[in-house]
Each structure stands twice: as structure tokens, then as C-alpha cells.
Coordinates of C-alpha atoms in Angstrom, one line a residue:
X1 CA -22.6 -8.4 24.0
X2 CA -22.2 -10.3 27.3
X3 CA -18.3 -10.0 28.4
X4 CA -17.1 -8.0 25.5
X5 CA -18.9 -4.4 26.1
X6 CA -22.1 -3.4 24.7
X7 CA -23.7 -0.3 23.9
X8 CA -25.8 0.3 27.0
X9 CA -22.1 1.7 28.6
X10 CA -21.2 4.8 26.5
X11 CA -23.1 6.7 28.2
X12 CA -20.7 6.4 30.8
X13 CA -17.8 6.2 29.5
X14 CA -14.6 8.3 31.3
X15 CA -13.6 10.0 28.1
X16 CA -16.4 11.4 25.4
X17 CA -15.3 10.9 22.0
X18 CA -16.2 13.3 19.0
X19 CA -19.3 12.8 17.4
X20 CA -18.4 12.8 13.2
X21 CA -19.4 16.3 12.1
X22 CA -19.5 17.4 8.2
X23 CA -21.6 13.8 7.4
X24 CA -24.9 14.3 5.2
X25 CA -26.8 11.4 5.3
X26 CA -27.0 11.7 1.3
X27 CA -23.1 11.0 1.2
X28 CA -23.5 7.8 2.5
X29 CA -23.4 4.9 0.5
X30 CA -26.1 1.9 1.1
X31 CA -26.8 -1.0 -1.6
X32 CA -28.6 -4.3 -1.2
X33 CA -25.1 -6.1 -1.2
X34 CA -23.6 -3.9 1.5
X35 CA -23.6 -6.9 4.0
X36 CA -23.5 -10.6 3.6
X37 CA -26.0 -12.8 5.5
X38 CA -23.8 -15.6 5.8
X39 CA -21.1 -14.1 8.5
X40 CA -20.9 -16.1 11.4
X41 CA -22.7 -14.5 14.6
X42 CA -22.7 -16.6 18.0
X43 CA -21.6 -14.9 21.0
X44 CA -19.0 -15.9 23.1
X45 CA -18.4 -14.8 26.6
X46 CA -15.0 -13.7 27.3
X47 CA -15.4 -13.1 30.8
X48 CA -13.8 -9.6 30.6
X49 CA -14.4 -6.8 33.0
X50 CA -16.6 -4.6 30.7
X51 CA -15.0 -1.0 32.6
X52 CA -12.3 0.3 33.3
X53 CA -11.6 0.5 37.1
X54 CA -12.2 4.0 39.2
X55 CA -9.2 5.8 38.4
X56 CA -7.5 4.0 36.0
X57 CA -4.4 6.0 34.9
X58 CA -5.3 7.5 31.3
X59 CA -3.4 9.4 28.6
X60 CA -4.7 12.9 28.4
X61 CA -7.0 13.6 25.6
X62 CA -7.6 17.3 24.5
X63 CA -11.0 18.0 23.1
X64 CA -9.0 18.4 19.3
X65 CA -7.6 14.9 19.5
X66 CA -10.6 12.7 20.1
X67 CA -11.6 10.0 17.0
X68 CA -14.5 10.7 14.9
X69 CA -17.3 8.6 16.1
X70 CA -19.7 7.4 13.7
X71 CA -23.6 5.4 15.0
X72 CA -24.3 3.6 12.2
X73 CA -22.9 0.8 9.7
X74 CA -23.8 2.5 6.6
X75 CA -21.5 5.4 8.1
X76 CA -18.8 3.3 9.3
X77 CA -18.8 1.5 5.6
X78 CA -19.3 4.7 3.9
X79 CA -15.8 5.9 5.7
X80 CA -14.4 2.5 5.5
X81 CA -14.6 1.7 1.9
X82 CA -14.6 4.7 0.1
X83 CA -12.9 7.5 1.9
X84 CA -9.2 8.5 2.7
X85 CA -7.7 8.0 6.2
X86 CA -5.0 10.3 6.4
X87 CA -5.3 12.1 10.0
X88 CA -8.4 10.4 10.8
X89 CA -9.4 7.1 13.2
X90 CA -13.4 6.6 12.9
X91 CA -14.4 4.7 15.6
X92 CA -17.9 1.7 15.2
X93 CA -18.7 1.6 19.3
X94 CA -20.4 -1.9 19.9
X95 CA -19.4 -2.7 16.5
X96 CA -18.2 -5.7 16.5
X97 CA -22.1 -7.0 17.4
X98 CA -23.2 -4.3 14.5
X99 CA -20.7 -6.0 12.2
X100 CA -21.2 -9.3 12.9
X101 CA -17.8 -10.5 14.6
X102 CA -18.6 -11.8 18.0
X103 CA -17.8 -14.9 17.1
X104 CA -14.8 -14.1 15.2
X105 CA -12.8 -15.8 17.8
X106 CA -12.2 -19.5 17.3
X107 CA -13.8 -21.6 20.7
X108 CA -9.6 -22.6 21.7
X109 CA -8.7 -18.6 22.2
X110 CA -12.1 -18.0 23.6
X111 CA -11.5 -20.8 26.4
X112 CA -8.0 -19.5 27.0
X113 CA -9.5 -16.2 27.6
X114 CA -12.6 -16.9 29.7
X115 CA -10.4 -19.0 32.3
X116 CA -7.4 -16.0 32.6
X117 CA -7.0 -12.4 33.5
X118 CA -3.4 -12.2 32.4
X119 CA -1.5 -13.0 29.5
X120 CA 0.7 -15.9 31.4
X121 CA -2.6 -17.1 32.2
X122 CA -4.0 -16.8 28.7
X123 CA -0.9 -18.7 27.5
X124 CA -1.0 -21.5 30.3
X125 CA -4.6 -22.3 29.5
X126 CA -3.6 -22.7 25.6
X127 CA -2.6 -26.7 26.4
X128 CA -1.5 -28.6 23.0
X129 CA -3.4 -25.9 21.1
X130 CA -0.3 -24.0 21.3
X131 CA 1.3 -26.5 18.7
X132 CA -0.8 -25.1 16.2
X133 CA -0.3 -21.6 16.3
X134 CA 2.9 -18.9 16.3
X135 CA 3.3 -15.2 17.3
X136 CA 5.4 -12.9 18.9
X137 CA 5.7 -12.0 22.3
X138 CA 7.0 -9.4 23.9
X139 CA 7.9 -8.3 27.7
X140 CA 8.2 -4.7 29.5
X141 CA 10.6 -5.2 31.9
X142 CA 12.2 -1.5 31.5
X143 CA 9.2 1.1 31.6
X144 CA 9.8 2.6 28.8
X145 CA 11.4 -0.2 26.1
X146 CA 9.8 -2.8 24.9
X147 CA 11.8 -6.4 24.2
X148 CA 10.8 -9.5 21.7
X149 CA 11.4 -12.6 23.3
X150 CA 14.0 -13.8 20.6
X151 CA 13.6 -17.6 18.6
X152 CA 15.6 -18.0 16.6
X153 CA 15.5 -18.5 12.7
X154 CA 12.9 -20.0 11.8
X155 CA 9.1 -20.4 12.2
X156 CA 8.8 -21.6 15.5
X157 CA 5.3 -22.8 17.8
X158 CA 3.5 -20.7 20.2
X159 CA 4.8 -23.5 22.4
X160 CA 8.1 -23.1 21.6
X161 CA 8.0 -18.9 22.2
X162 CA 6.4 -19.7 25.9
X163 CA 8.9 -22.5 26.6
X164 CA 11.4 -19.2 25.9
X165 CA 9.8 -16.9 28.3
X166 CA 9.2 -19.6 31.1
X167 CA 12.8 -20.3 31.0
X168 CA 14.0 -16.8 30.7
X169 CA 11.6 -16.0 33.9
X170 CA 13.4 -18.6 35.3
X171 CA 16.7 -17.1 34.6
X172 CA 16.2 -14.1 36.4
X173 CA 15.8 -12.3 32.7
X174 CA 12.3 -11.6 32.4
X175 CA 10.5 -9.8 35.3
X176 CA 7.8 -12.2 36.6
X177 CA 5.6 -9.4 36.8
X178 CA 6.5 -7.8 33.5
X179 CA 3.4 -7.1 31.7
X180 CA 3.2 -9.1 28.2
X181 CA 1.9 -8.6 25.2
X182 CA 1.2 -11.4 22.3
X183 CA 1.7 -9.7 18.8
X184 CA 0.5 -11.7 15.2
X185 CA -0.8 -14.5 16.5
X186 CA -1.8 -16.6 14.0
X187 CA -2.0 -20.5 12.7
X188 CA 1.2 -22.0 12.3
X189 CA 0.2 -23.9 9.3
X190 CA -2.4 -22.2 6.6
X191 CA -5.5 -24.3 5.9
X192 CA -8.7 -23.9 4.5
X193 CA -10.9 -20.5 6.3
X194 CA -14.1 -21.3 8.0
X195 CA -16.0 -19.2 5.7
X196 CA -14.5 -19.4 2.5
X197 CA -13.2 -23.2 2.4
X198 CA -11.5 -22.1 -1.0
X199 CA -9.4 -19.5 0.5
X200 CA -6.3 -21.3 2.3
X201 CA -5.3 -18.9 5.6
X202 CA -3.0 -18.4 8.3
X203 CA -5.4 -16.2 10.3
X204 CA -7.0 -17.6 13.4
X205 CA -9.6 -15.6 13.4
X206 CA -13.0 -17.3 11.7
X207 CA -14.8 -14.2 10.0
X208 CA -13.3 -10.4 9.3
X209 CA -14.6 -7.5 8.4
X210 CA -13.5 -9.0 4.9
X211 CA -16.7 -11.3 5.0
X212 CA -18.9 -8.8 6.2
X213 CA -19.6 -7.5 3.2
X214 CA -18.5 -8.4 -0.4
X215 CA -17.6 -5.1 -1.4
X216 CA -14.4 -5.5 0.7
X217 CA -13.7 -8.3 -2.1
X218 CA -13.9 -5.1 -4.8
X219 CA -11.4 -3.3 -3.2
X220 CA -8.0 -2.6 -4.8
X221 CA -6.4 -4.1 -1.9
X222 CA -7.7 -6.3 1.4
X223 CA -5.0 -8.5 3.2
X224 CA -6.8 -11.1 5.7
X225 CA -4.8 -14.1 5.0
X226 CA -2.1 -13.5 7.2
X227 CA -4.1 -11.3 9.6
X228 CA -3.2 -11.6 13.2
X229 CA -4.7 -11.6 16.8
X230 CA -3.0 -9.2 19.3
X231 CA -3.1 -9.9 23.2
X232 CA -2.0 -8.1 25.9
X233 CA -2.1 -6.8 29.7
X234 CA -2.3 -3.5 31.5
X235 CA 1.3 -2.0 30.2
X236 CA 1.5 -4.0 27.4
X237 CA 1.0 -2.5 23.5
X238 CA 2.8 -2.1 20.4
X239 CA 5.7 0.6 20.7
X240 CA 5.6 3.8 18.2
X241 CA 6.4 2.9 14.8
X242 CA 4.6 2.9 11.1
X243 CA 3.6 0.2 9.2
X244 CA 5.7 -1.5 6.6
X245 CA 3.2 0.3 4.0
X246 CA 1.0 3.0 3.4
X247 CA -2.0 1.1 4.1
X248 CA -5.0 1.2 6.1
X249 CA -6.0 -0.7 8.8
X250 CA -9.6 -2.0 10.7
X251 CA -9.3 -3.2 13.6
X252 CA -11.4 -5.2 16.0
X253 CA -11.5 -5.2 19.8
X254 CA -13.5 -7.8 21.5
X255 CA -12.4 -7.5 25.3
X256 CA -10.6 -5.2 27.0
X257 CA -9.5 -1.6 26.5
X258 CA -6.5 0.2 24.7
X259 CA -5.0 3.6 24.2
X260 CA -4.3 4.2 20.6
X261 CA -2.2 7.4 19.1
X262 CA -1.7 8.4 15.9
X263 CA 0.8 11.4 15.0
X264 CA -0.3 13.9 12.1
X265 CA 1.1 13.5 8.5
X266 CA 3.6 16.1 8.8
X267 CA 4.9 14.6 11.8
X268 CA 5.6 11.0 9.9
X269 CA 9.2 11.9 10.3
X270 CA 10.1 14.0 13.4
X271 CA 8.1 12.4 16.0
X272 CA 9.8 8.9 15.2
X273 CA 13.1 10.4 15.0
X274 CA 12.6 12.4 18.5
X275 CA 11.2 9.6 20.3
X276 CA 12.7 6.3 18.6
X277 CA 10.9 3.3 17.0
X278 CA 9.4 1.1 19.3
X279 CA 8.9 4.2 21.8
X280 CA 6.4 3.0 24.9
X281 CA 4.0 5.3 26.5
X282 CA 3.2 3.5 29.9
X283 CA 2.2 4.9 32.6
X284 CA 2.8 7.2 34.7
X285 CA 4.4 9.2 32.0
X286 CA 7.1 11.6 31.8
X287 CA 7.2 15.3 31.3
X288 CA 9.0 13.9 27.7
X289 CA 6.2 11.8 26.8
X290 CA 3.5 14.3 27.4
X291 CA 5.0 16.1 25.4
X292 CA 4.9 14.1 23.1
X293 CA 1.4 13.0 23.3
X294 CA 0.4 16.8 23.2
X295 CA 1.8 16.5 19.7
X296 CA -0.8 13.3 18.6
X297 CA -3.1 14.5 16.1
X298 CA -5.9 11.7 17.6
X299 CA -5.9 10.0 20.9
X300 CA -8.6 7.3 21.0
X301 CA -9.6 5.4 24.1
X302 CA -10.9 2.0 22.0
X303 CA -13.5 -0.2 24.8
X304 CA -15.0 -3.7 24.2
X305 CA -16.9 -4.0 21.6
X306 CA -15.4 -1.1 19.2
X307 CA -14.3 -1.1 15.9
X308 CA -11.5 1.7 14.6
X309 CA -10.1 2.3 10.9
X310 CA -7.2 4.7 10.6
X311 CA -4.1 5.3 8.5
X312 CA -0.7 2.6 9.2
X313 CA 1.0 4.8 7.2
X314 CA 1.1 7.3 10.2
X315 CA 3.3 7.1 13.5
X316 CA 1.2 5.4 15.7
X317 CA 1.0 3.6 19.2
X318 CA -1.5 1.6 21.7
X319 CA -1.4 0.5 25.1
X320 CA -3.5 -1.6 27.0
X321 CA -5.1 -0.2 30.1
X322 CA -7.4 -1.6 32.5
X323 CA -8.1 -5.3 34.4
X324 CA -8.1 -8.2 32.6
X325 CA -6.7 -9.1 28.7
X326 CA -7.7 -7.0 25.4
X327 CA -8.4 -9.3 22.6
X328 CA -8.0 -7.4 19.4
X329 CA -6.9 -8.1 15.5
X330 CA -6.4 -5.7 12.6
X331 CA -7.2 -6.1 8.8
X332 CA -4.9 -4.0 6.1
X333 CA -6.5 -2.6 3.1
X334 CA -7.0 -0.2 0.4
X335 CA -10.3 1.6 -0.2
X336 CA -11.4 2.3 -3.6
X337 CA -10.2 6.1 -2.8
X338 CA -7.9 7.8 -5.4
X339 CA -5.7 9.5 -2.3
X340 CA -5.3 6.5 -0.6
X341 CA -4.3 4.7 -3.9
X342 CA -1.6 8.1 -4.2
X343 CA -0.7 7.0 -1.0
X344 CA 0.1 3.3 -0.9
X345 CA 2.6 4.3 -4.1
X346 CA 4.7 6.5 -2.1
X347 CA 5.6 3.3 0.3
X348 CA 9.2 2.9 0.4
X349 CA 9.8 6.8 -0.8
X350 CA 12.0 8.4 1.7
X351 CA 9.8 11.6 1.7
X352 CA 7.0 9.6 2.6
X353 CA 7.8 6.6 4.3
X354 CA 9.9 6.5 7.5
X355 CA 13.0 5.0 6.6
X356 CA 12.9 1.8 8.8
X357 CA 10.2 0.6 7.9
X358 CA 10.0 0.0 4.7
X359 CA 8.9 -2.8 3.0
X360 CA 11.3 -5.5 1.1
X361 CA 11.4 -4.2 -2.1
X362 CA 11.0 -7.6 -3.7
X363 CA 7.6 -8.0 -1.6
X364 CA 6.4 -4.3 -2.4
X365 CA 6.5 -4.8 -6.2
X366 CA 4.4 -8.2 -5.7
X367 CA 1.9 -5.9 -3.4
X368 CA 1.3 -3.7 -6.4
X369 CA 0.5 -6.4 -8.8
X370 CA -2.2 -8.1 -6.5
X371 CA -3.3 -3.9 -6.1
X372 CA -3.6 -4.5 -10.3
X373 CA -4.9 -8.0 -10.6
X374 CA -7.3 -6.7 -7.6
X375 CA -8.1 -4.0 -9.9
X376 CA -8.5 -5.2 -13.1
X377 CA -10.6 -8.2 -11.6
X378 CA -13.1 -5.9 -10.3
X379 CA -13.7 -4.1 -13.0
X380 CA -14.2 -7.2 -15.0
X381 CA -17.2 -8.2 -12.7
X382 CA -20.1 -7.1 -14.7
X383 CA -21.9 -6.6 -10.9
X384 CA -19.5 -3.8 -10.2
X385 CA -22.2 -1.1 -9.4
X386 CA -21.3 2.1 -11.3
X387 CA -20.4 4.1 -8.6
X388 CA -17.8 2.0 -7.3
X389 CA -16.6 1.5 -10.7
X390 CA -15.8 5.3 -11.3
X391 CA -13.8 5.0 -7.9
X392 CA -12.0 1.9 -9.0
X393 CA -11.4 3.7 -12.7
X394 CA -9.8 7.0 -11.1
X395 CA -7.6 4.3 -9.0
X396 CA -6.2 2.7 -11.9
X397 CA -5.3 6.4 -13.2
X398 CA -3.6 7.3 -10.2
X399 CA -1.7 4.1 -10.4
X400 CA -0.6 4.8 -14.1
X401 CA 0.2 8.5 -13.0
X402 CA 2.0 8.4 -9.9
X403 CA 3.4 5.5 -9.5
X404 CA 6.7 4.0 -9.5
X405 CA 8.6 2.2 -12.9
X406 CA 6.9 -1.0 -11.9
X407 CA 3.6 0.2 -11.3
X408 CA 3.6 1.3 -14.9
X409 CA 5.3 -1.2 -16.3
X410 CA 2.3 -3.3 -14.9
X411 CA 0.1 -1.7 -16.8
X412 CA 2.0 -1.0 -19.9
X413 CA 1.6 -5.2 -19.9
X414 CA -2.1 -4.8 -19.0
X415 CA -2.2 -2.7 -22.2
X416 CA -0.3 -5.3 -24.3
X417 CA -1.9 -7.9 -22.9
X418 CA 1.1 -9.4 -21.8
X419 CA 0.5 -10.8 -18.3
X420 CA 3.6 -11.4 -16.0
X421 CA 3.4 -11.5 -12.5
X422 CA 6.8 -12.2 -10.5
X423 CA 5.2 -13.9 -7.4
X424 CA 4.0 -16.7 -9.6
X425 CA 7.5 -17.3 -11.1
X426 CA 9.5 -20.0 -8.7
X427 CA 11.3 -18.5 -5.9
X428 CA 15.2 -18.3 -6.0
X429 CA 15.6 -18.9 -1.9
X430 CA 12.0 -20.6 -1.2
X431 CA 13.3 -21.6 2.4
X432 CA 13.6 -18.0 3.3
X433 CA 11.4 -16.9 6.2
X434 CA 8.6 -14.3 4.8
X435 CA 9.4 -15.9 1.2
X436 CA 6.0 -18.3 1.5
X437 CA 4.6 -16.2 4.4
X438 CA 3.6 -13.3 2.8
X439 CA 1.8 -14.6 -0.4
X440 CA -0.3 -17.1 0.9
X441 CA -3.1 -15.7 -0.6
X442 CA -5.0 -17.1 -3.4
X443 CA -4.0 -16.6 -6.4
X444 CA -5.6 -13.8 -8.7
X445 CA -6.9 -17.0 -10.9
X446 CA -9.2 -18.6 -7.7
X447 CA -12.6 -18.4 -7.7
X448 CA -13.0 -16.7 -4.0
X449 CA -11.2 -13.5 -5.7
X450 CA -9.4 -13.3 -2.6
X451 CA -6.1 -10.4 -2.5
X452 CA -3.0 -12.1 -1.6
X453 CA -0.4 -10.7 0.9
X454 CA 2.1 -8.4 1.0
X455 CA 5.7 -9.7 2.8
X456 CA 5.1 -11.0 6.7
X457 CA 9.0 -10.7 7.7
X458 CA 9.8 -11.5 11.0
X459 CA 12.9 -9.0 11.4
X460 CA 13.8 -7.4 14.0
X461 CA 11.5 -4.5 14.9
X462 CA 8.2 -3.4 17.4
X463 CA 5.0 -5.6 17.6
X464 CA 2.9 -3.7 14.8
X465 CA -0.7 -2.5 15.9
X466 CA -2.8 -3.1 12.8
X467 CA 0.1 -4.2 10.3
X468 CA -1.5 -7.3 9.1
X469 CA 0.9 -8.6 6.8
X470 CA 4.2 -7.8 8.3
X471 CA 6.6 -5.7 10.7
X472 CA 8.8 -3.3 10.7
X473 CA 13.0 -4.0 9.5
X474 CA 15.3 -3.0 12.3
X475 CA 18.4 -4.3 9.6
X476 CA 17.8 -2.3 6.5
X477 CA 21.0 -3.8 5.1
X478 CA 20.0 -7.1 5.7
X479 CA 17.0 -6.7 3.4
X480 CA 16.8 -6.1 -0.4
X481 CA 15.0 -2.4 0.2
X482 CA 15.8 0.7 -2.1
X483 CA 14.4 4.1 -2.3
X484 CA 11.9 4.3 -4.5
X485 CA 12.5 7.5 -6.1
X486 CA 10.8 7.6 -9.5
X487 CA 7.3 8.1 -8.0
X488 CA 5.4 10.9 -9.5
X489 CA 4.5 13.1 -6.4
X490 CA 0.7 14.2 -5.8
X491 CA -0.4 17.9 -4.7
X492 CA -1.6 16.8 -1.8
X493 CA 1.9 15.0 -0.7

């Protein structure tokens, strides 16, 4: 995979990762459907140094805290689609070949990436073609903060953002030599996807792991409208935070290479309280920060080519290290897993969820009636095979049991066959900014069966590694958020 890693390097590579223990090979799943031949497969060269230099300042990485890592795609599916994520980030190495994404990247991007080995140069060589698309970008001027180049209100052009941090640069306010980091970059306008013409998108990417195979299509959840392309520089990364729901997230990385942490389950409170949203592990790091790295349940080192799924509903940080840019994006999901179904209910529940960042509650109900319409659709489809039926039945019964009023409302109008779904009702403040954003999907009425989004608010917060359909709220008063606190808790919780 010329200029975006290939396999012949692991050997190699600085820090070993865990092979997956505990895996019979009769466990895993494999049908004829598994993959789609139509996924789009040329092979761009992103003119990316392939290693890390001699040297390169790492995070330390005990032997307990490395990723699982898995050498086949029937394993990585097997983990992808059907099992929980909690404490876990299952690593694909050369993946992104093995699934079919090298040329995920539209030929605009790929130019702009080729010709720079910054992310001032990446955003120079856009041209015009930043008219088309949006993000956010952020600076790390103080070592250890991270800071959003503000807009405004408003959805503004990529063009517009780098007219910001030009001027600001100019200004004396931005370091020159601050490292940068783009965040949800996207297509300012949604239009049809290059794949499925049917399905109209914001992403900029032009196949997912969405069209690798069609059983992502079955699951209860799988956000890709709205998914976003992350960029960034040695220094650069998203800050600690957790996502806006108790999702899971796949990511991609095409070029480039990035420290990811993820903080155990019973530290979804404490470690963000101790170290503050948006906390930034750069290097060299402080006795404080070891610290609290010691405390990470996985440190993973992710290289070119790799693709990762882990929990957003766990604290969780990345960093990029290394020459050159890292190119990566991030899909959010639910497998057809009765635990992960348990968790996505307990989104917004204080024991749960970290406070700030929980999702608008407006946009969290809509969430779990595409998570039924998902649901019920599947199991409609007569080619359902039967064991991912039984997976999709015990996931309806976990929704009826433990979740929230309006989880079981939903279904007590499933049962009466009285269909209502509040997104498709018109919106009392349609010029609000997330209001179209976030439901851009298709409908559960279109033919390409595709899930539609959860909320994509641009509040204030930290750029989100693997939050596809949103961010963090820095201004919980500002939004309409409540506890959810008639949730039926699982064992496990």
C-alpha cells in the first residue's frame, strides 16, 4: 500500500502489540455476504513517510495495555459486528488494503496531501476546493491545552476557518509553529455518495467500512452520513473527553501515525474529572501525565494502514506522532450485541455518562428511534440469516427492558402499530445549527436502508476522535439535556 504503510513493516515496528488470545476459529462468523464486491479499491499515493523516525518520543506502553490484534477480516468482522467493546480496541494492521478503503479518499484530499508535510500545507494546497467543505480546526499553542479556532454562528467554509487562522497567525495569536489539527472535516453541502447515489451525505470520504460489507446495513445502528475526516501534525490530536454517546467507533488511518488511549470503565468518571476535558498528552510529558497514562486501560500505537474499533463511550485520547500528516476518519455504530445495545441506553444517565457530554436530549430520543426503525427493518428482511436475527431479537429485548420511557414508549407503538417518529414531524427552530445536521440520513422509508444520524452540534468542546455524528457540550445550560434517570440498570453496569 504505496505511501500509506503495508504489511511487510510490522515486523519492525517500535512497539509489539498483543496478539488476540481466547479466539477459536469456530467463534468466528463467515457467510457468503460478509463483503461486498462493489467497494471502490484504487490506490492512491499519499506520499507519507511509512515510519516513524529513530527516536521518536512515544507514550509508554506496559505489556497489559497494548490492543488486541487480530490477522484476519473474518476476525476483525467477527469483533466488529457482533461483539461488545467495552475495555477493548482491536486493531486490523494493513487493513485498510484488507478492507477495501485505499481509495476512500476523494482525489482533492489526496492531492492536498501528496504535495504537503504539514497541516498549513495541507490547507494551502486545498485551492477553491475549500469552498466546498467545513471542519474544525484547532491550534496547540500552550503544551498542554488545546484551542478551536472560533467562527462564529453559523456553518461556515473550510475557507472561511483558514482565513481565521491566517489572520490570527498574523496577529500575533496563533503560534506560527503551533502544531494543527483539522477535526470533522466534511462536505459543506450533502449530496448524493459515490457508492450509494440514493443515500444523500455530508461525508467526504467515498466508501466506509459501511460499504464493505452489507451486514453493517443490519445493524441496529451505523452513522456514516455525517462521518468526518481528521487531520493533523506531530502534537496535534483530540484532547481527553468521551463521546456524546455510548457508541462504538471504527476508525480508519491511511497515513501517518497516532497515539490512542482509552481509560477503563470504572474510570469513565474520575480520570476526566482529575485531568479535565480536552486534557492533551504531548510530549515530553509530565510526571502528572504519566501518571495518568499509567492509569489507561489500552494504549495503542495505530500506523498506516491500520484499522481500530473501540468503545466512545470510554475516556479516550490520540496524538499524532511522527513526520508528515495522519489522515484518518471514524465511523459510529452499534453491533448487533445485547451489551452494547444495554449500553447505548444508559447515554445521558449520570452514572454512566460523563456529565459534559451528553447528548441534546431532543437528538438522543431521535437516535433511539432510527436504533428501532434500524431494528425492526432488519428483521423484516427475509435475508436476515438466523444467527444474526437471534442477536438482533435479544437487542430489541434489551431495548424494551432497560431502556428509558421513550425507548418503550417506542415500542409500546411498535406493538400498537401506531408509528410516530418525531424527527419526521416539522422542526420548531429549523435554522438552528445541528437541527438539519444531524438527521441527514435517509429516511427509514428509502430504499438504501441507510441509519440516519444522531445530533452533529458544533458547541463548544474538544475535537472528538471517532465521534462521527457530533461533539462534546462545553454549555450544558445552553442545551435542552436532562438526566435520564428512568433507565432500568443492567448487572453488568
Amino acid at each position: 500500500l504505496k505511501g500509506c504503510g503495508s504489511s511487510s513493516g510490522h515486523g519492525s515496528r517500535p512497539v509489539e502489540r498483543a496478539r488476540r488470545r481466547g479466539r477459536p476459529s469456530d467463534v468466528i462468523f463467515v457467510c457468503k455476504e460478509m463483503v461486498r464486491e462493489s467497494t471502490v479499491v484504487s490506490c492512491p499515493d499519499l506520499n507519507q513517510p511509512a515510519e516513524l523516525p529513530k527516536g521518536e518520543a512515544l507514550w509508554p506502553i506496559e505489556e497489559d495495555q497494548r490492543p488486541e490484534v487480530v490477522d484476519t477480516v473474518e476476525e476483525f468482522l467477527e469483533a466488529l459486528l457482533f461483539e461488545q467493546h467495552l475495555d477493548r480496541v482491536v486493531v486490523l494492521p494493513n487493513g485498510i488494503e484488507l478492507m477495501r478503503q485505499v481509495g476512500g479518499l476523494p482525489e482533492v484530499l489526496c492531492r492536498a496531501t501528496r504535495s504537503s508535510r504539514s497541516v498549513r500545507g495541507f490547507l494551502a494546497a486545498l485551492g477553491d476546493e475549500a469552498q466546498n467543505l467545513r471542519a474544525r480546526l484547532w491550534h496547540y499553542g500552550v503544551k498542554e491545552a488545546e484551542t478551536e479556532l472560533k467562527r462564529g454562528k453559523g456553518k461556515k467554509a473550510m475557507s472561511e476557518t483558514m482565513a481565521i487562522l491566517w489572520d490570527q497567525e498574523q496577529a500575533g495569536k496563533v503560534p506560527r509553529d503551533a502544531p494543527l489539527y483539522i477535526s470533522e472535516l466534511r462536505k459543506l453541502k450533502e449530496g448524493p455518495h459515490p457508492i450509494e447515489p440514493s443515500e444523500n451525505v455530508k461525508t467526504a470520504t467515498n466508501c466506509d467500512i459501511y460499504d464493505f460489507t452489507p451486514l453493517a446495513r443490519k445493524m441496529p445502528l451505523w452513522e456514516r452520513s455525517e462521518g468526518g475526516l481528521f487531520l493533523g501534525e506531530r502534537g496535534g490530536g483530540s484532547g481527553l473527553h468521551v463521546d456524546q454517546c455510548l457508541w462504538s467507533n471504527v476508525g480508519r488511518n491511511w497515513c501517518g501515525h497516532k497515539l490512542f488511549a482509552l481509560w477503563p470503565w470504572e474510570e469513565r468518571h474520575t480520570i476526566l474529572d482529575e485531568a479535565g476535558k480536552g486534557a492533551v498528552f504531548r510530549m515530553p510529558l509530565t510526571e502528572r501525565q504519566e501518571g495518568f497514562l499509567r492509569r489507561a486501560k489500552i494504549i495503542a500505537l495505530l500506523r498506516p494502514g491500520d484499522v481500530w474499533v473501540f468503545s466512545g463511550g470510554q475516556p479516550h485520547t490520540a496524538i499524532c506522532v511522527g513526520d508528515g500528516i495522519n489522515v484518518s476518519a471514524y465511523e459510529s455504530f452499534v453491533p448487533a450485541n445485547t451489551e452494547a445495545l444495554n449500553l447505548l441506553v444508559r447515554s445521558n444517565c449520570r452514572d454512566a455518562h460523563w456529565k459534559d457530554c451528553w447528548m441534546d436530549d431532543e437528538d438522543l430520543d431521535e437516535l433511539y428511534e432510527d436504533v428501532v426503525d434500524s431494528l425492526q427493518r432488519s428483521l423484516a428482511d427475509q435475508t436476515t440469516e438466523p444467527r444474526l436475527r437471534t442477536r438482533l431479537q435479544e437487542c430489541v429485548q434489551a431495548m424494551r427492558e432497560n431502556g428509558d420511557s421513550y425507548c418503550r414508549e417506542l415500542w409500546a407503538q411498535e406493538d400498537r402499530g401506531q408509528r410516530r417518529r418525531r424527527r419526521e414531524e416539522p422542526s420548531p427552530s429549523p435554522d438552528r445549527e445541528g437541527a438539519a445536521e444531524g438527521r441527514s440520513g435517509t429516511s427509514p422509508s428509502s430504499s438504501s436502508g441507510q441509519t440516519a444520524s444522531s445530533s452533529a452540534s458544533t458547541d463548544e468542546g474538544v475535537p472528538l476522535e471517532g465521534c462521527a455524528g457530533g461533539n462534546c457540550v462545553g454549555d450544558l445550560a445552553s442545551k435542552a439535556k436532562k438526566a435520564r434517570t428512568d433507565v432500568v440498570e443492567p448487572s453488568w453496569c
